[in-house]
Amino acid sequence: MAVEKTLLIVDDDDDLREALAEQFGFEDGFTVITANAAKPGMERVRADSPDLVILDVGLPDMDGRDACKALRDEGETVPIILLTAQSGDEDHVRGLQSGASDFLAKPIAFRVLLERVRTQLRRHEASEDAVLNVGPYTFTPATKQLVTQEGKRIRLTEKETSILKYLYRAGGKPVAREELLDRVWGYHREANTHTLETHVYRLRQKIEPDPSRARLLITDTGGYRLQF
């Protein structure tokens, strides 16, 4: 099963907000939350850690660009797509200067927005700023660590981080041992399947409540997969 992505839609136009939420709801792999103004939207970013934000510029309590900049100043790295009724170059530049990941002028073609959303999610996952949800953990590959819901930090080695990241990007599908070896150790590797199994064993010792009965990092079809 693919990892579901949480989208936050912030727009004061009730009809548009509800229509977008419904359309994304029909697409596989998305959970949608909403807000009708900038400040409640910012609170949802802080509380719910969405995977991407769709943020209108013309909000009743604050310009969406100012809200975007404020979130960036707080250290939020979540992708943010701004929506605006303006389509001029100056407006576009102001949007990007606020820290937005992308910018779309209304009226919006849903299929275009959907593709922009998927593109930004892929870019973010590949970036050094990615924050990923792996089972009960928050996973930050850049810092090589997992954080529990209680705030406990679990340090990972570079190889453990690479294994976990590659399995995450497989979206719950099994990855063969040879493929993992090639991707994590490289094609000119000296490592073998025993090396990989040893790293998986050590990783399970860190992340599984009962490593002898793995529930998160599963052995499956000649390789491994993450159970989300």
Tab-separated table of C-alpha atoms in Angstrom:
chain	number	residue	atom	x	y	z
A	1	MET	CA	0.000	0.000	0.000
A	2	ALA	CA	1.378	3.417	-0.977
A	3	VAL	CA	2.063	5.951	1.753
A	4	GLU	CA	-0.845	8.381	2.069
A	5	LYS	CA	0.066	12.050	1.819
A	6	THR	CA	-1.755	14.661	3.872
A	7	LEU	CA	-2.665	17.800	1.943
A	8	LEU	CA	-3.699	21.000	3.696
A	9	ILE	CA	-5.922	23.288	1.600
A	10	VAL	CA	-6.192	26.865	2.903
A	11	ASP	CA	-8.758	28.965	1.041
A	12	ASP	CA	-11.649	31.184	2.145
A	13	ASP	CA	-13.699	30.277	-0.947
A	14	ASP	CA	-15.888	27.535	0.532
A	15	ASP	CA	-16.964	26.153	-2.827
A	16	LEU	CA	-13.409	25.936	-4.198
A	17	ARG	CA	-11.970	24.549	-0.973
A	18	GLU	CA	-14.614	21.835	-0.744
A	19	ALA	CA	-14.371	21.010	-4.463
A	20	LEU	CA	-10.586	20.583	-4.267
A	21	ALA	CA	-10.885	18.482	-1.118
A	22	GLU	CA	-13.425	16.251	-2.841
A	23	GLN	CA	-11.335	15.884	-6.024
A	24	PHE	CA	-8.164	15.007	-4.115
A	25	GLY	CA	-10.234	12.591	-2.063
A	26	PHE	CA	-11.040	10.668	-5.246
A	27	GLU	CA	-7.315	10.258	-5.989
A	28	ASP	CA	-5.408	7.364	-4.451
A	29	GLY	CA	-2.873	8.231	-1.789
A	30	PHE	CA	-4.241	11.526	-0.405
A	31	THR	CA	-5.812	12.587	2.875
A	32	VAL	CA	-7.144	16.159	2.910
A	33	ILE	CA	-7.470	18.648	5.759
A	34	THR	CA	-8.657	22.236	5.317
A	35	ALA	CA	-8.698	25.725	6.797
A	36	ASN	CA	-10.581	28.846	5.702
A	37	ALA	CA	-8.018	31.491	6.692
A	38	ALA	CA	-4.276	31.964	7.033
A	39	LYS	CA	-3.890	31.842	10.818
A	40	PRO	CA	-5.946	28.638	11.288
A	41	GLY	CA	-4.025	27.202	8.333
A	42	MET	CA	-0.698	28.009	9.965
A	43	GLU	CA	-1.876	26.344	13.178
A	44	ARG	CA	-2.762	23.219	11.206
A	45	VAL	CA	0.709	23.171	9.661
A	46	ARG	CA	2.241	23.252	13.145
A	47	ALA	CA	-0.167	20.741	14.674
A	48	ASP	CA	-0.726	18.262	11.841
A	49	SER	CA	2.563	18.382	9.871
A	50	PRO	CA	0.956	17.998	6.415
A	51	ASP	CA	3.041	16.736	3.509
A	52	LEU	CA	2.046	19.713	1.302
A	53	VAL	CA	0.092	22.964	1.636
A	54	ILE	CA	-2.107	24.569	-1.032
A	55	LEU	CA	-2.376	28.178	0.141
A	56	ASP	CA	-4.500	30.964	-1.309
A	57	VAL	CA	-2.945	34.427	-1.487
A	58	GLY	CA	-6.145	36.435	-0.969
A	59	LEU	CA	-7.150	35.353	2.531
A	60	PRO	CA	-9.295	37.504	4.853
A	61	ASP	CA	-6.898	37.662	7.812
A	62	MET	CA	-3.470	37.725	6.107
A	63	ASP	CA	-1.885	37.704	2.668
A	64	GLY	CA	-0.991	34.093	1.865
A	65	ARG	CA	2.519	35.182	0.876
A	66	ASP	CA	3.056	36.644	4.341
A	67	ALA	CA	1.758	33.439	5.898
A	68	CYS	CA	4.143	31.444	3.721
A	69	LYS	CA	7.102	33.631	4.724
A	70	ALA	CA	6.176	33.358	8.399
A	71	LEU	CA	6.147	29.563	8.178
A	72	ARG	CA	9.523	29.570	6.429
A	73	ASP	CA	10.924	31.890	9.120
A	74	GLU	CA	9.805	29.303	11.698
A	75	GLY	CA	11.807	26.656	9.854
A	76	GLU	CA	8.916	24.881	8.118
A	77	THR	CA	10.155	23.099	4.989
A	78	VAL	CA	6.811	21.656	3.838
A	79	PRO	CA	6.132	22.297	0.112
A	80	ILE	CA	3.725	25.219	-0.326
A	81	ILE	CA	1.825	25.897	-3.560
A	82	LEU	CA	0.344	29.409	-3.689
A	83	LEU	CA	-2.919	30.128	-5.495
A	84	THR	CA	-3.715	33.645	-6.681
A	85	ALA	CA	-6.214	35.538	-8.773
A	86	GLN	CA	-3.297	37.520	-10.238
A	87	SER	CA	-1.161	36.176	-13.076
A	88	GLY	CA	1.477	38.892	-13.610
A	89	ASP	CA	5.211	38.309	-13.389
A	90	GLU	CA	5.590	40.660	-10.411
A	91	ASP	CA	2.978	38.735	-8.442
A	92	HIS	CA	4.711	35.485	-9.353
A	93	VAL	CA	8.076	36.817	-8.166
A	94	ARG	CA	6.582	38.033	-4.886
A	95	GLY	CA	5.126	34.571	-4.334
A	96	LEU	CA	8.418	32.817	-4.882
A	97	GLN	CA	10.277	35.367	-2.736
A	98	SER	CA	7.978	34.446	0.137
A	99	GLY	CA	9.383	30.915	0.056
A	100	ALA	CA	6.648	29.232	-1.988
A	101	SER	CA	7.579	26.029	-3.779
A	102	ASP	CA	5.253	26.734	-6.711
A	103	PHE	CA	2.637	29.221	-7.879
A	104	LEU	CA	-0.621	28.828	-9.802
A	105	ALA	CA	-3.054	31.462	-11.067
A	106	LYS	CA	-6.802	30.960	-10.797
A	107	PRO	CA	-8.919	29.564	-12.369
A	108	ILE	CA	-7.256	26.243	-11.623
A	109	ALA	CA	-7.336	23.156	-13.831
A	110	PHE	CA	-7.422	20.319	-11.306
A	111	ARG	CA	-5.250	17.970	-13.388
A	112	VAL	CA	-2.549	20.663	-13.566
A	113	LEU	CA	-2.723	21.236	-9.814
A	114	LEU	CA	-2.588	17.492	-9.181
A	115	GLU	CA	0.561	17.137	-11.272
A	116	ARG	CA	2.169	20.141	-9.516
A	117	VAL	CA	1.348	18.540	-6.157
A	118	ARG	CA	2.883	15.217	-7.149
A	119	THR	CA	5.975	16.945	-8.542
A	120	GLN	CA	6.525	18.925	-5.344
A	121	LEU	CA	6.050	15.831	-3.184
A	122	ARG	CA	8.639	13.922	-5.223
A	123	ARG	CA	11.113	16.797	-5.030
A	124	HIS	CA	10.648	17.201	-1.292
A	125	GLU	CA	11.158	13.500	-0.602
A	126	ALA	CA	14.398	13.619	-2.588
A	127	SER	CA	15.632	16.762	-0.844
A	128	GLU	CA	17.810	17.081	2.217
A	129	ASP	CA	14.888	18.786	3.989
A	130	ALA	CA	12.563	15.782	3.746
A	131	VAL	CA	10.646	14.773	6.876
A	132	LEU	CA	9.001	11.368	6.371
A	133	ASN	CA	6.498	9.423	8.441
A	134	VAL	CA	7.622	5.814	8.922
A	135	GLY	CA	5.234	3.860	11.118
A	136	PRO	CA	5.165	5.542	14.546
A	137	TYR	CA	8.321	7.516	13.759
A	138	THR	CA	9.247	10.813	12.138
A	139	PHE	CA	12.215	10.111	9.864
A	140	THR	CA	14.667	12.828	8.828
A	141	PRO	CA	17.238	11.339	6.437
A	142	ALA	CA	19.373	14.500	6.542
A	143	THR	CA	20.030	14.054	10.275
A	144	LYS	CA	20.068	10.221	10.117
A	145	GLN	CA	17.512	9.816	12.860
A	146	LEU	CA	14.034	8.677	13.791
A	147	VAL	CA	11.961	10.440	16.434
A	148	THR	CA	9.244	8.653	18.400
A	149	GLN	CA	5.894	10.206	19.244
A	150	GLU	CA	7.271	10.805	22.738
A	151	GLY	CA	10.243	12.710	21.324
A	152	LYS	CA	12.908	10.025	21.792
A	153	ARG	CA	15.616	10.165	19.114
A	154	ILE	CA	16.981	7.023	17.475
A	155	ARG	CA	20.301	7.489	15.699
A	156	LEU	CA	20.877	5.620	12.437
A	157	THR	CA	24.032	4.829	10.516
A	158	GLU	CA	24.429	6.097	6.961
A	159	LYS	CA	23.594	2.653	5.509
A	160	GLU	CA	20.584	2.202	7.800
A	161	THR	CA	19.335	5.618	6.684
A	162	SER	CA	19.786	4.721	3.003
A	163	ILE	CA	18.007	1.368	3.427
A	164	LEU	CA	15.067	2.964	5.203
A	165	LYS	CA	14.821	5.825	2.698
A	166	TYR	CA	14.871	3.491	-0.309
A	167	LEU	CA	12.226	1.209	1.196
A	168	TYR	CA	10.093	4.254	2.027
A	169	ARG	CA	10.196	5.443	-1.585
A	170	ALA	CA	9.044	1.993	-2.720
A	171	GLY	CA	5.699	2.878	-1.153
A	172	GLY	CA	5.177	-0.403	0.680
A	173	LYS	CA	6.148	-2.625	-2.249
A	174	PRO	CA	8.835	-5.287	-1.686
A	175	VAL	CA	12.366	-4.451	-2.846
A	176	ALA	CA	14.650	-7.341	-3.812
A	177	ARG	CA	17.881	-7.784	-1.851
A	178	GLU	CA	20.019	-7.341	-4.970
A	179	GLU	CA	18.263	-4.077	-5.824
A	180	LEU	CA	18.841	-2.759	-2.297
A	181	LEU	CA	22.490	-3.743	-2.458
A	182	ASP	CA	22.924	-1.948	-5.773
A	183	ARG	CA	21.117	1.187	-4.610
A	184	VAL	CA	22.649	1.444	-1.140
A	185	TRP	CA	26.177	0.146	-1.732
A	186	GLY	CA	26.466	1.004	-5.438
A	187	TYR	CA	27.023	-1.103	-8.504
A	188	HIS	CA	30.764	-1.500	-7.835
A	189	ARG	CA	30.098	-2.912	-4.407
A	190	GLU	CA	31.929	-5.435	-2.344
A	191	ALA	CA	28.941	-6.010	-0.040
A	192	ASN	CA	26.836	-9.160	-0.350
A	193	THR	CA	23.428	-10.300	0.855
A	194	HIS	CA	24.857	-11.275	4.243
A	195	THR	CA	26.063	-7.674	4.684
A	196	LEU	CA	22.568	-6.396	3.890
A	197	GLU	CA	20.904	-8.891	6.228
A	198	THR	CA	23.241	-7.808	9.030
A	199	HIS	CA	22.291	-4.145	8.519
A	200	VAL	CA	18.578	-5.022	8.399
A	201	TYR	CA	18.972	-7.031	11.614
A	202	ARG	CA	20.608	-4.068	13.372
A	203	LEU	CA	17.982	-1.671	12.018
A	204	ARG	CA	15.197	-3.907	13.369
A	205	GLN	CA	16.871	-3.891	16.783
A	206	LYS	CA	16.431	-0.115	16.783
A	207	ILE	CA	12.937	0.295	15.348
A	208	GLU	CA	10.928	-2.850	16.150
A	209	PRO	CA	9.307	-3.318	19.602
A	210	ASP	CA	9.904	-7.056	19.139
A	211	PRO	CA	12.676	-7.540	16.535
A	212	SER	CA	11.936	-11.287	16.325
A	213	ARG	CA	8.427	-10.449	15.074
A	214	ALA	CA	8.969	-7.551	12.689
A	215	ARG	CA	5.904	-5.404	12.039
A	216	LEU	CA	7.491	-2.433	10.283
A	217	LEU	CA	10.451	-3.747	8.274
A	218	ILE	CA	9.080	-6.950	6.746
A	219	THR	CA	10.879	-9.735	4.864
A	220	ASP	CA	8.882	-10.303	1.681
A	221	THR	CA	9.345	-11.789	-1.837
A	222	GLY	CA	13.090	-12.167	-1.825
A	223	GLY	CA	13.680	-8.826	-0.184
A	224	TYR	CA	12.161	-6.326	2.229
A	225	ARG	CA	9.315	-3.830	2.468
A	226	LEU	CA	7.976	-1.289	4.904
A	227	GLN	CA	4.583	-1.982	6.445
A	228	PHE	CA	2.824	1.376	6.835
